[in-house]
PDB file of C-alpha atoms and ligand atoms in Angstrom:
ATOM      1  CA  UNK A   1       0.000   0.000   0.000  1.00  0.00           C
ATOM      2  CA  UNK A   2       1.212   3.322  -1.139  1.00  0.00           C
ATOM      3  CA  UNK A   3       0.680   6.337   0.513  1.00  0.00           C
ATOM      4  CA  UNK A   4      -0.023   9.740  -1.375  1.00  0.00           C
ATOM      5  CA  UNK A   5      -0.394  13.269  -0.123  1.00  0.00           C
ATOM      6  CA  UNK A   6      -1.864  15.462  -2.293  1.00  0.00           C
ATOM      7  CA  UNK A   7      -1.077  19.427  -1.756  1.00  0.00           C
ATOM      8  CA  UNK A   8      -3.880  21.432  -3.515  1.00  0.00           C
ATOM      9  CA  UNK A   9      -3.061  25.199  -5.072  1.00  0.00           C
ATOM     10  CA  UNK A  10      -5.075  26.319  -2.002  1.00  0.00           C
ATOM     11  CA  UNK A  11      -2.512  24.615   0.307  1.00  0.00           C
ATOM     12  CA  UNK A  12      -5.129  21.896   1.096  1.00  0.00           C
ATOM     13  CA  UNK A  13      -3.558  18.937   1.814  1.00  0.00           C
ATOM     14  CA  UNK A  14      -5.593  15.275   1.247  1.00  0.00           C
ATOM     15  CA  UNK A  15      -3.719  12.237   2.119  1.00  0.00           C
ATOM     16  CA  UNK A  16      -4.982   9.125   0.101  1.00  0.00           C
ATOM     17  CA  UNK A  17      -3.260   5.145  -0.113  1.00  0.00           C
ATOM     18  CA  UNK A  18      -3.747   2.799  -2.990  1.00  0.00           C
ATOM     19  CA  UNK A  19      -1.710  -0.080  -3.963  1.00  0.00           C
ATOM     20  CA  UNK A  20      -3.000  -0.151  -7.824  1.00  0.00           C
ATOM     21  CA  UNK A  21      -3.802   2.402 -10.754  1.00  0.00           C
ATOM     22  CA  UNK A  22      -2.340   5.768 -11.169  1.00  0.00           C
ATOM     23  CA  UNK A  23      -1.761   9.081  -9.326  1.00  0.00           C
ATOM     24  CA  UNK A  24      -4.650  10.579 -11.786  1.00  0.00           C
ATOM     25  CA  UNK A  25      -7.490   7.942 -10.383  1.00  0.00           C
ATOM     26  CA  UNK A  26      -6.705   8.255  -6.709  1.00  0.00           C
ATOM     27  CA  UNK A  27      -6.866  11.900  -7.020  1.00  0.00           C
ATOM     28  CA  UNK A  28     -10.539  11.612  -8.619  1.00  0.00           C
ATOM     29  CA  UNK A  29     -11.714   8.934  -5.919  1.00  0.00           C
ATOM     30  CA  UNK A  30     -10.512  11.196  -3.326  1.00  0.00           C
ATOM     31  CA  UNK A  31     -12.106  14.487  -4.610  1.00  0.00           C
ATOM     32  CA  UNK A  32      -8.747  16.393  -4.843  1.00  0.00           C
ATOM     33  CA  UNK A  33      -9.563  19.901  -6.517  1.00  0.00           C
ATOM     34  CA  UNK A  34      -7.342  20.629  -9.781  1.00  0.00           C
ATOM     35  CA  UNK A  35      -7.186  17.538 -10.796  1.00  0.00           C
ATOM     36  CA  UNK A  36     -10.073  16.322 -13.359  1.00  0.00           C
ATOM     37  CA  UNK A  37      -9.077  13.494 -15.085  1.00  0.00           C
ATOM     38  CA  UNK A  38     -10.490  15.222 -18.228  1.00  0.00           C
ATOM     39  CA  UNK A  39      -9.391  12.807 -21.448  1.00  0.00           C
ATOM     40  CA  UNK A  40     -10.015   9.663 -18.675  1.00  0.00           C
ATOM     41  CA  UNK A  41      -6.341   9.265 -18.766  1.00  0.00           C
ATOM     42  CA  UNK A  42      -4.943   8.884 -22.004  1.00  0.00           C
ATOM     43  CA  UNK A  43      -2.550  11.897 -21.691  1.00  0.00           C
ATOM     44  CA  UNK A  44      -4.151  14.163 -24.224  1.00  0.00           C
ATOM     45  CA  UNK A  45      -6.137  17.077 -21.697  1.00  0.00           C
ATOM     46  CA  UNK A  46      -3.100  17.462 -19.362  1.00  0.00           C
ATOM     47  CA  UNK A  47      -5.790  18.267 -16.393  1.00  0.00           C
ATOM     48  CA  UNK A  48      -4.063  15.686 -14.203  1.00  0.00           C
ATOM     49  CA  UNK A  49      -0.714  17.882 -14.226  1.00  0.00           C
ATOM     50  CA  UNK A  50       1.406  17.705 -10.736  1.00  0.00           C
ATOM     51  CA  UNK A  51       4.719  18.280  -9.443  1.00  0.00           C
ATOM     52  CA  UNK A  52       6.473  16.030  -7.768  1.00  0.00           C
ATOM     53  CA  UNK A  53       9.843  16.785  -5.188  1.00  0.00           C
ATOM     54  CA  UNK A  54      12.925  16.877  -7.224  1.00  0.00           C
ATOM     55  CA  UNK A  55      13.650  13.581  -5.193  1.00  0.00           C
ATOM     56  CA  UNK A  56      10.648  11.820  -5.794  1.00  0.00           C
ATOM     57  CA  UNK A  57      11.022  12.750  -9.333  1.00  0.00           C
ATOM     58  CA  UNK A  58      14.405  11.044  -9.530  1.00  0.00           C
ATOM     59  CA  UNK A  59      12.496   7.461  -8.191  1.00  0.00           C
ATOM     60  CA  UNK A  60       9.199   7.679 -10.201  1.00  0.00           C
ATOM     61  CA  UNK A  61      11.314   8.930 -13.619  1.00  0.00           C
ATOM     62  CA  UNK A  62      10.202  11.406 -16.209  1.00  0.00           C
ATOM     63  CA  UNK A  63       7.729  11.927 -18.357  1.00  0.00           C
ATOM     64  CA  UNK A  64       7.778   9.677 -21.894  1.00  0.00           C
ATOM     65  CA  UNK A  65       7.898  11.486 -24.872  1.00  0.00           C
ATOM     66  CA  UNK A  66       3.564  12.511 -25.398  1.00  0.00           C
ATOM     67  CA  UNK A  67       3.252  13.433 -21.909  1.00  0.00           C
ATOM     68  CA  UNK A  68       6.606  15.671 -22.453  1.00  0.00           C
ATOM     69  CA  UNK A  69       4.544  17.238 -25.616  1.00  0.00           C
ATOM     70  CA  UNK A  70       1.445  18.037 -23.360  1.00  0.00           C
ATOM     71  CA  UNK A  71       3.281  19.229 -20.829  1.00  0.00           C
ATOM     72  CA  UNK A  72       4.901  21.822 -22.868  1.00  0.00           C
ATOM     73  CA  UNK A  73       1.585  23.313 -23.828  1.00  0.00           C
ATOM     74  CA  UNK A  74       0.457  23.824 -19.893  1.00  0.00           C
ATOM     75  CA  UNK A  75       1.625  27.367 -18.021  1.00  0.00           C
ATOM     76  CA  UNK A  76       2.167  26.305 -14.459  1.00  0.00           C
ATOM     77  CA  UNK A  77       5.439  23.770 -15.806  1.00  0.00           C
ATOM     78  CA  UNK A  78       8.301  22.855 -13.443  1.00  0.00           C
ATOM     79  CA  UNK A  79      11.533  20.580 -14.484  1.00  0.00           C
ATOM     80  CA  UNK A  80       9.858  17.960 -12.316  1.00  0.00           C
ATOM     81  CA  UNK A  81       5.954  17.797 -13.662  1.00  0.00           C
ATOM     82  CA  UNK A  82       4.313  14.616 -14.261  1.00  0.00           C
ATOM     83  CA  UNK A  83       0.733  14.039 -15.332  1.00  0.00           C
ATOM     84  CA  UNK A  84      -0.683  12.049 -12.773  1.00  0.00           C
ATOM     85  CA  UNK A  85      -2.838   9.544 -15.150  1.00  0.00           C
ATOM     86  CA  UNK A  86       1.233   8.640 -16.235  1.00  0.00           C
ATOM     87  CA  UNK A  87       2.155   7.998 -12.717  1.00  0.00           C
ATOM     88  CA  UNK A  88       1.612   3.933 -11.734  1.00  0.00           C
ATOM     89  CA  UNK A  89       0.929   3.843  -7.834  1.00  0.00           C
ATOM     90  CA  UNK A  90       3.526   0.785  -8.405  1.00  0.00           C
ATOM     91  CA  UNK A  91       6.409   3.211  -9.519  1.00  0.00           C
ATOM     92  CA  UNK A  92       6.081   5.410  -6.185  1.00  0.00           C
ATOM     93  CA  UNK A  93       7.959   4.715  -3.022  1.00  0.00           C
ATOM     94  CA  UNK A  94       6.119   4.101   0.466  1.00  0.00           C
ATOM     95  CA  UNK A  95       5.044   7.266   0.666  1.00  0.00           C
ATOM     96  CA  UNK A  96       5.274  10.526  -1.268  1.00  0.00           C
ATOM     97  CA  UNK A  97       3.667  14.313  -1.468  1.00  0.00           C
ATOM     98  CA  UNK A  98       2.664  15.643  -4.785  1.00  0.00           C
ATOM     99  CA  UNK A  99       1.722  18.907  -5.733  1.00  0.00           C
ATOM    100  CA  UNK A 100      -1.531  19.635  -7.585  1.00  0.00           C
ATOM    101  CA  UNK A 101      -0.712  22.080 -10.102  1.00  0.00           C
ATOM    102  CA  UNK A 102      -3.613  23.310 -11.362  1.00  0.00           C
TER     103      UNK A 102
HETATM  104  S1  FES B 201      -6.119  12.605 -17.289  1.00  0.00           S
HETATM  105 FE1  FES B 201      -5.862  13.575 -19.198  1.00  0.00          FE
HETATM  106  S2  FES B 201      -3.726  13.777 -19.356  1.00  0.00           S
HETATM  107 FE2  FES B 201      -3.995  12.809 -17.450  1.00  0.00          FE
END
């Protein structure tokens, strides 16, 4: 079981565990705001975008080459974003915080 703290642009933070799926779906089951899950995720709507720690980001790995090519079309982009529907719980370690960027 993985546990995942989400930090909302309002400084909200939700913590949430799964053990299967993707950052994207645990957000939605939780109801955490700014992230909508929009194209069901397929990574082509980009409303699943987060930030992970520069640490974190080093462990999960970066974004393939179509979530790269969203990514560059959203405003709020750091050197460690991820779109959460790309994120398997399975890649994360015991426990991590992610930022909501949206
Ligand atoms: S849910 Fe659409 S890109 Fe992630």
């Amino acid at each position: 079981m993985k546990k995942v703290t989400y930090i909302t642009q309002k400084e909200e933070a939700k913590t949430a565990t799964a053990s299967s799926g993707n950052l994207m779906e645990l957000a939605i089951a939780n109801n955490i705001e700014g992230i909508e899950g929009d194209c069901g995720g397929v990574c082509s709507c980009a409303t699943c975008h987060i930030h992970l720690t520069p640490e974190d980001f080093e462990t999960v790995g970066g974004p393939g080459e179509i979530e790269e090519e969203m990514l560059e079309l959203e405003d709020n982009v750091s050197p460690y974003s991820r779109l959460a529907c790309q994120v398997p719980i399975s890649s994360l370690p015991d426990q991590i915080t992610v930022k909501v960027a949206n």
